[in-house]
């Protein structure tokens, strides 16, 4: 009888301990578990290869852009200052995600500290907002250069560029702050397992056992506000740019002038189109497999970071010529 009572008490203690861990330990979790790409675990090593290549190209390309602009005095002008900002932002954005993702794929290292998870979440949103702002600043530079070329050097001075750059950084930093703060305040009583390769905002807050509509509404509001305003400004700028181009007297002059916008237009397409596709599949693609959503989310972040230095390296004569000069003078 005593042995039976003892066993019952031990069973009660164990059941209490399990239920207690399921409800209170996650209210302020110390770590999250990133699953990577659920359903494609067997292919993680193979999936890692293109992402590793993309990250390597991103590092080499953006550091090359920074080096070329720094060492070539002729490139010390507003467009290339903004390009350097874009390169730094791409480096921070990709580095905040890819190393952890590759550690999941290669070493099955799935744990991530809760604070580090929120930090990653912050840098993702901050860098995306900053990148959109930099693309707008580049549109402003193209607008002044084409529509009012005589005042380009006096309008976009180094002081003006510094103020624009500061505004872009502050906007991204401030708009991204509520994401980790809101995520930190929710109680987490369900699980600490995130079905993703990184701490994506909705994937994190969906684990909370509370009403997360504030986080959801804020995320949507920031997305529509930032993208809506930025795309509107870019559209208005290019309408004015096209009007100025078509008013030029000769076809050669029109082609040459429009060619100066080619790199920037490619950057716009590389940044906004994958983002739009990822957003639409996430919101409306209810029959799309989860692993496709996760792959698209990663491509949306990594593809522009990889393409931006390639676009400017190939299409911009000053950058291309300086790069070829460095290659030919390697001893």
Short mmCIF file of C-alpha atoms in Angstrom, two decimals:
data_model
loop_
_atom_site.label_atom_id
_atom_site.label_comp_id
_atom_site.label_asym_id
_atom_site.label_seq_id
_atom_site.Cartn_x
_atom_site.Cartn_y
_atom_site.Cartn_z
CA UNK A 1 0.00 0.00 0.00
CA UNK A 2 2.78 2.43 0.93
CA UNK A 3 4.63 1.57 -2.25
CA UNK A 4 1.49 2.26 -4.26
CA UNK A 5 0.95 5.64 -2.57
CA UNK A 6 4.60 6.52 -3.16
CA UNK A 7 4.27 5.70 -6.86
CA UNK A 8 1.11 7.77 -7.12
CA UNK A 9 2.81 10.74 -5.48
CA UNK A 10 5.80 10.43 -7.81
CA UNK A 11 3.39 10.26 -10.76
CA UNK A 12 1.57 13.37 -9.54
CA UNK A 13 4.85 15.22 -9.16
CA UNK A 14 5.98 14.23 -12.65
CA UNK A 15 2.68 15.21 -14.26
CA UNK A 16 2.74 18.53 -12.39
CA UNK A 17 6.32 19.14 -13.48
CA UNK A 18 5.46 18.44 -17.14
CA UNK A 19 2.36 20.61 -17.12
CA UNK A 20 4.29 23.34 -15.29
CA UNK A 21 7.04 23.27 -17.91
CA UNK A 22 4.47 23.41 -20.71
CA UNK A 23 2.78 26.50 -19.32
CA UNK A 24 5.24 28.62 -17.39
CA UNK A 25 8.71 27.86 -18.67
CA UNK A 26 7.80 29.28 -22.08
CA UNK A 27 6.20 32.43 -20.65
CA UNK A 28 9.69 33.92 -20.89
CA UNK A 29 11.65 31.39 -22.98
CA UNK A 30 15.43 31.43 -22.79
CA UNK A 31 15.81 29.84 -26.23
CA UNK A 32 13.86 29.13 -29.38
CA UNK A 33 14.31 26.16 -31.70
CA UNK A 34 14.59 26.94 -35.43
CA UNK A 35 13.50 23.94 -37.50
CA UNK A 36 14.96 25.20 -40.78
CA UNK A 37 12.67 24.14 -43.63
CA UNK A 38 10.12 21.62 -42.30
CA UNK A 39 9.39 18.85 -44.76
CA UNK A 40 12.74 19.24 -46.49
CA UNK A 41 15.03 18.21 -43.64
CA UNK A 42 16.59 15.45 -45.73
CA UNK A 43 17.59 18.01 -48.36
CA UNK A 44 19.00 20.64 -45.96
CA UNK A 45 22.59 20.02 -47.06
CA UNK A 46 21.69 20.39 -50.73
CA UNK A 47 19.54 23.45 -50.09
CA UNK A 48 22.43 25.05 -48.25
CA UNK A 49 24.63 25.05 -51.37
CA UNK A 50 22.82 27.79 -53.35
CA UNK A 51 22.32 29.86 -50.18
CA UNK A 52 26.02 29.54 -49.35
CA UNK A 53 26.93 30.61 -52.90
CA UNK A 54 24.54 33.57 -52.72
CA UNK A 55 26.02 34.67 -49.39
CA UNK A 56 29.59 34.35 -50.70
CA UNK A 57 28.73 36.43 -53.77
CA UNK A 58 27.01 38.97 -51.51
CA UNK A 59 30.11 39.35 -49.33
CA UNK A 60 32.56 39.56 -52.24
CA UNK A 61 30.37 41.85 -54.33
CA UNK A 62 29.47 44.37 -51.64
CA UNK A 63 32.96 44.56 -50.15
CA UNK A 64 34.28 45.09 -53.69
CA UNK A 65 31.84 47.98 -54.21
CA UNK A 66 32.94 49.58 -50.93
CA UNK A 67 36.61 49.17 -51.83
CA UNK A 68 36.23 50.57 -55.35
CA UNK A 69 34.25 53.63 -54.24
CA UNK A 70 36.72 54.33 -51.42
CA UNK A 71 39.81 54.09 -53.65
CA UNK A 72 38.42 55.97 -56.68
CA UNK A 73 38.03 59.75 -56.05
CA UNK A 74 35.90 60.15 -59.18
CA UNK A 75 33.21 58.02 -57.52
CA UNK A 76 32.93 60.30 -54.50
CA UNK A 77 29.52 61.63 -55.47
CA UNK A 78 25.96 61.21 -54.13
CA UNK A 79 24.91 58.18 -56.21
CA UNK A 80 27.91 56.15 -55.08
CA UNK A 81 27.60 57.28 -51.46
CA UNK A 82 24.08 55.87 -51.51
CA UNK A 83 25.42 52.74 -53.22
CA UNK A 84 27.88 52.28 -50.33
CA UNK A 85 25.01 52.63 -47.86
CA UNK A 86 23.14 49.97 -49.82
CA UNK A 87 26.18 47.68 -49.74
CA UNK A 88 26.59 48.03 -45.95
CA UNK A 89 22.86 47.41 -45.42
CA UNK A 90 22.98 44.29 -47.61
CA UNK A 91 25.98 42.99 -45.68
CA UNK A 92 24.29 43.49 -42.31
CA UNK A 93 20.98 42.01 -43.51
CA UNK A 94 22.47 38.88 -45.04
CA UNK A 95 24.93 38.31 -42.17
CA UNK A 96 22.13 38.54 -39.61
CA UNK A 97 20.45 35.52 -41.24
CA UNK A 98 22.73 33.29 -43.31
CA UNK A 99 25.36 32.11 -40.78
CA UNK A 100 22.67 30.79 -38.42
CA UNK A 101 20.73 29.28 -41.30
CA UNK A 102 23.83 27.43 -42.55
CA UNK A 103 24.58 26.18 -39.02
CA UNK A 104 21.08 24.65 -38.99
CA UNK A 105 21.60 23.01 -42.38
CA UNK A 106 25.14 21.77 -41.74
CA UNK A 107 25.43 21.11 -38.00
CA UNK A 108 21.78 20.81 -36.91
CA UNK A 109 22.46 23.73 -34.53
CA UNK A 110 18.86 24.81 -34.08
CA UNK A 111 18.84 26.64 -30.75
CA UNK A 112 18.87 30.42 -30.69
CA UNK A 113 18.82 32.59 -27.59
CA UNK A 114 15.55 34.48 -27.07
CA UNK A 115 17.30 37.88 -26.92
CA UNK A 116 19.41 37.01 -29.96
CA UNK A 117 16.25 35.96 -31.79
CA UNK A 118 14.66 39.34 -31.09
CA UNK A 119 17.87 41.10 -32.13
CA UNK A 120 17.84 39.21 -35.42
CA UNK A 121 14.18 40.13 -35.89
CA UNK A 122 15.02 43.80 -35.30
CA UNK A 123 17.91 43.93 -37.77
CA UNK A 124 15.85 42.24 -40.47
CA UNK A 125 13.06 44.85 -40.30
CA UNK A 126 15.49 47.72 -39.79
CA UNK A 127 17.62 46.81 -42.81
CA UNK A 128 14.63 46.21 -45.09
CA UNK A 129 13.19 49.64 -44.21
CA UNK A 130 16.62 51.23 -44.68
CA UNK A 131 17.13 49.53 -48.05
CA UNK A 132 13.79 50.84 -49.28
CA UNK A 133 14.77 54.32 -48.11
CA UNK A 134 18.13 54.12 -49.88
CA UNK A 135 16.40 53.15 -53.13
CA UNK A 136 14.23 56.29 -52.71
CA UNK A 137 17.34 58.41 -52.11
CA UNK A 138 18.85 57.02 -55.32
CA UNK A 139 15.65 57.95 -57.17
CA UNK A 140 16.00 61.50 -55.83
CA UNK A 141 19.57 61.63 -57.10
CA UNK A 142 18.50 60.46 -60.58
CA UNK A 143 15.62 62.97 -60.60
CA UNK A 144 17.89 65.95 -59.81
CA UNK A 145 20.63 64.73 -62.18
CA UNK A 146 18.25 64.45 -65.16
CA UNK A 147 15.54 67.03 -64.49
CA UNK A 148 17.77 69.77 -63.04
CA UNK A 149 21.37 68.84 -63.97
CA UNK A 150 22.82 72.33 -63.53
CA UNK A 151 21.84 72.35 -59.86
CA UNK A 152 22.77 68.73 -59.09
CA UNK A 153 26.10 69.56 -57.44
CA UNK A 154 24.61 72.40 -55.39
CA UNK A 155 21.42 70.53 -54.41
CA UNK A 156 22.96 67.21 -53.43
CA UNK A 157 26.00 68.41 -51.52
CA UNK A 158 27.89 66.21 -49.08
CA UNK A 159 25.98 67.89 -46.27
CA UNK A 160 22.63 67.13 -47.96
CA UNK A 161 23.64 63.53 -48.60
CA UNK A 162 24.64 63.14 -44.93
CA UNK A 163 21.24 64.47 -43.79
CA UNK A 164 19.36 62.20 -46.19
CA UNK A 165 21.43 59.21 -45.06
CA UNK A 166 20.78 60.02 -41.40
CA UNK A 167 17.04 60.29 -42.06
CA UNK A 168 17.05 56.89 -43.81
CA UNK A 169 18.91 55.24 -40.90
CA UNK A 170 16.71 56.85 -38.23
CA UNK A 171 13.51 55.92 -40.04
CA UNK A 172 14.50 52.28 -40.33
CA UNK A 173 15.80 52.11 -36.76
CA UNK A 174 12.74 53.72 -35.18
CA UNK A 175 10.13 51.83 -37.21
CA UNK A 176 11.79 48.49 -36.38
CA UNK A 177 11.99 49.09 -32.61
CA UNK A 178 8.39 48.07 -31.74
CA UNK A 179 8.80 44.64 -33.35
CA UNK A 180 11.12 43.12 -30.70
CA UNK A 181 9.54 45.11 -27.84
CA UNK A 182 6.05 43.82 -28.66
CA UNK A 183 7.35 40.29 -29.19
CA UNK A 184 9.12 40.35 -25.81
CA UNK A 185 6.00 41.34 -23.86
CA UNK A 186 3.86 38.38 -25.00
CA UNK A 187 3.64 35.25 -22.81
CA UNK A 188 4.77 32.09 -24.62
CA UNK A 189 2.96 29.05 -23.24
CA UNK A 190 2.58 26.85 -26.32
CA UNK A 191 6.01 25.90 -27.58
CA UNK A 192 9.38 27.43 -28.38
CA UNK A 193 9.70 25.75 -31.80
CA UNK A 194 9.78 28.09 -34.83
CA UNK A 195 9.12 26.50 -38.21
CA UNK A 196 11.55 28.77 -40.05
CA UNK A 197 15.23 29.32 -40.80
CA UNK A 198 15.32 32.64 -38.92
CA UNK A 199 13.25 34.60 -36.40
CA UNK A 200 10.60 35.92 -38.75
CA UNK A 201 8.22 38.29 -36.96
CA UNK A 202 4.89 36.53 -37.47
CA UNK A 203 6.46 33.10 -36.95
CA UNK A 204 7.67 34.26 -33.51
CA UNK A 205 4.57 36.06 -32.23
CA UNK A 206 2.28 33.26 -33.43
CA UNK A 207 3.80 31.17 -30.63
CA UNK A 208 2.36 33.52 -28.00
CA UNK A 209 -0.72 32.53 -26.00
CA UNK A 210 -2.15 36.05 -26.11
CA UNK A 211 -3.95 38.39 -28.46
CA UNK A 212 -1.22 39.41 -30.89
CA UNK A 213 -3.34 41.65 -33.10
CA UNK A 214 -1.26 44.67 -32.09
CA UNK A 215 1.91 43.04 -33.47
CA UNK A 216 0.10 41.88 -36.59
CA UNK A 217 -1.52 45.25 -37.27
CA UNK A 218 1.72 47.12 -36.63
CA UNK A 219 3.62 44.88 -39.02
CA UNK A 220 1.05 45.39 -41.77
CA UNK A 221 0.89 49.14 -41.11
CA UNK A 222 4.66 49.55 -41.37
CA UNK A 223 4.80 47.44 -44.53
CA UNK A 224 2.06 49.44 -46.28
CA UNK A 225 3.36 52.78 -44.99
CA UNK A 226 7.01 52.27 -45.92
CA UNK A 227 6.50 50.44 -49.20
CA UNK A 228 3.48 52.55 -50.17
CA UNK A 229 5.18 55.89 -49.59
CA UNK A 230 8.50 54.81 -51.08
CA UNK A 231 7.02 53.27 -54.21
CA UNK A 232 4.80 56.34 -54.69
CA UNK A 233 7.80 58.66 -54.44
CA UNK A 234 9.83 56.52 -56.85
CA UNK A 235 6.92 56.40 -59.31
CA UNK A 236 6.46 60.20 -59.25
CA UNK A 237 10.22 60.70 -59.67
CA UNK A 238 10.39 58.43 -62.70
CA UNK A 239 7.35 60.02 -64.29
CA UNK A 240 9.19 63.34 -64.15
CA UNK A 241 12.42 61.68 -65.33
CA UNK A 242 10.66 60.11 -68.34
CA UNK A 243 9.05 63.43 -69.21
CA UNK A 244 12.47 65.08 -69.17
CA UNK A 245 14.01 62.28 -71.25
CA UNK A 246 11.31 62.33 -73.93
CA UNK A 247 11.69 66.09 -74.24
CA UNK A 248 15.30 65.67 -75.39
CA UNK A 249 15.82 66.48 -79.09
CA UNK A 250 17.59 63.35 -80.33
CA UNK A 251 17.08 59.62 -79.91
CA UNK A 252 20.74 59.09 -78.96
CA UNK A 253 20.46 61.66 -76.17
CA UNK A 254 17.31 59.99 -74.86
CA UNK A 255 18.91 56.53 -74.88
CA UNK A 256 22.11 57.79 -73.22
CA UNK A 257 20.21 59.66 -70.50
CA UNK A 258 17.86 56.77 -69.79
CA UNK A 259 20.89 54.47 -69.59
CA UNK A 260 22.06 56.36 -66.51
CA UNK A 261 18.90 55.10 -64.76
CA UNK A 262 19.29 51.49 -65.86
CA UNK A 263 21.20 50.26 -62.80
CA UNK A 264 18.82 51.96 -60.41
CA UNK A 265 15.77 50.52 -62.16
CA UNK A 266 17.27 47.02 -61.93
CA UNK A 267 17.85 47.52 -58.18
CA UNK A 268 14.22 48.64 -57.77
CA UNK A 269 12.96 45.52 -59.54
CA UNK A 270 15.34 43.22 -57.63
CA UNK A 271 14.17 44.64 -54.28
CA UNK A 272 10.42 45.09 -54.69
CA UNK A 273 9.36 42.21 -56.97
CA UNK A 274 10.61 39.31 -54.77
CA UNK A 275 9.15 41.11 -51.75
CA UNK A 276 5.79 41.54 -53.44
CA UNK A 277 5.75 37.91 -54.56
CA UNK A 278 6.68 36.69 -51.06
CA UNK A 279 3.98 38.91 -49.49
CA UNK A 280 1.26 37.73 -51.88
CA UNK A 281 2.07 34.04 -51.46
CA UNK A 282 2.18 34.45 -47.68
CA UNK A 283 -1.13 36.30 -47.45
CA UNK A 284 -3.17 34.61 -50.16
CA UNK A 285 -1.35 31.38 -51.03
CA UNK A 286 -3.16 29.26 -48.44
CA UNK A 287 -2.66 26.11 -50.52
CA UNK A 288 1.04 26.76 -51.01
CA UNK A 289 3.26 24.32 -49.01
CA UNK A 290 4.94 25.88 -45.93
CA UNK A 291 8.42 25.06 -47.20
CA UNK A 292 7.75 27.18 -50.29
CA UNK A 293 6.86 30.17 -48.08
CA UNK A 294 10.10 29.74 -46.14
CA UNK A 295 12.21 29.41 -49.29
CA UNK A 296 10.61 32.54 -50.75
CA UNK A 297 11.20 34.47 -47.52
CA UNK A 298 14.90 33.61 -47.67
CA UNK A 299 15.21 34.40 -51.37
CA UNK A 300 13.45 37.75 -50.83
CA UNK A 301 16.16 38.75 -48.36
CA UNK A 302 19.22 37.24 -50.06
CA UNK A 303 18.53 37.82 -53.76
CA UNK A 304 18.64 41.67 -53.75
CA UNK A 305 21.73 41.64 -51.51
CA UNK A 306 23.50 39.44 -54.06
CA UNK A 307 22.23 41.19 -57.21
CA UNK A 308 22.85 44.83 -56.19
CA UNK A 309 26.68 44.77 -56.50
CA UNK A 310 26.45 42.66 -59.66
CA UNK A 311 24.04 45.14 -61.26
CA UNK A 312 26.22 48.14 -60.47
CA UNK A 313 29.42 46.28 -61.29
CA UNK A 314 28.19 45.27 -64.73
CA UNK A 315 26.07 48.26 -65.75
CA UNK A 316 28.04 51.20 -64.27
CA UNK A 317 31.04 52.07 -66.44
CA UNK A 318 33.01 53.83 -63.68
CA UNK A 319 32.73 50.84 -61.34
CA UNK A 320 33.39 48.34 -64.13
CA UNK A 321 36.47 50.19 -65.39
CA UNK A 322 37.94 50.56 -61.90
CA UNK A 323 37.33 46.88 -61.14
CA UNK A 324 39.05 45.83 -64.38
CA UNK A 325 41.96 48.15 -63.55
CA UNK A 326 42.44 46.46 -60.17
CA UNK A 327 42.23 43.00 -61.75
CA UNK A 328 44.81 43.81 -64.45
CA UNK A 329 47.21 45.36 -61.89
CA UNK A 330 47.24 42.38 -59.54
CA UNK A 331 50.83 41.22 -59.32
#
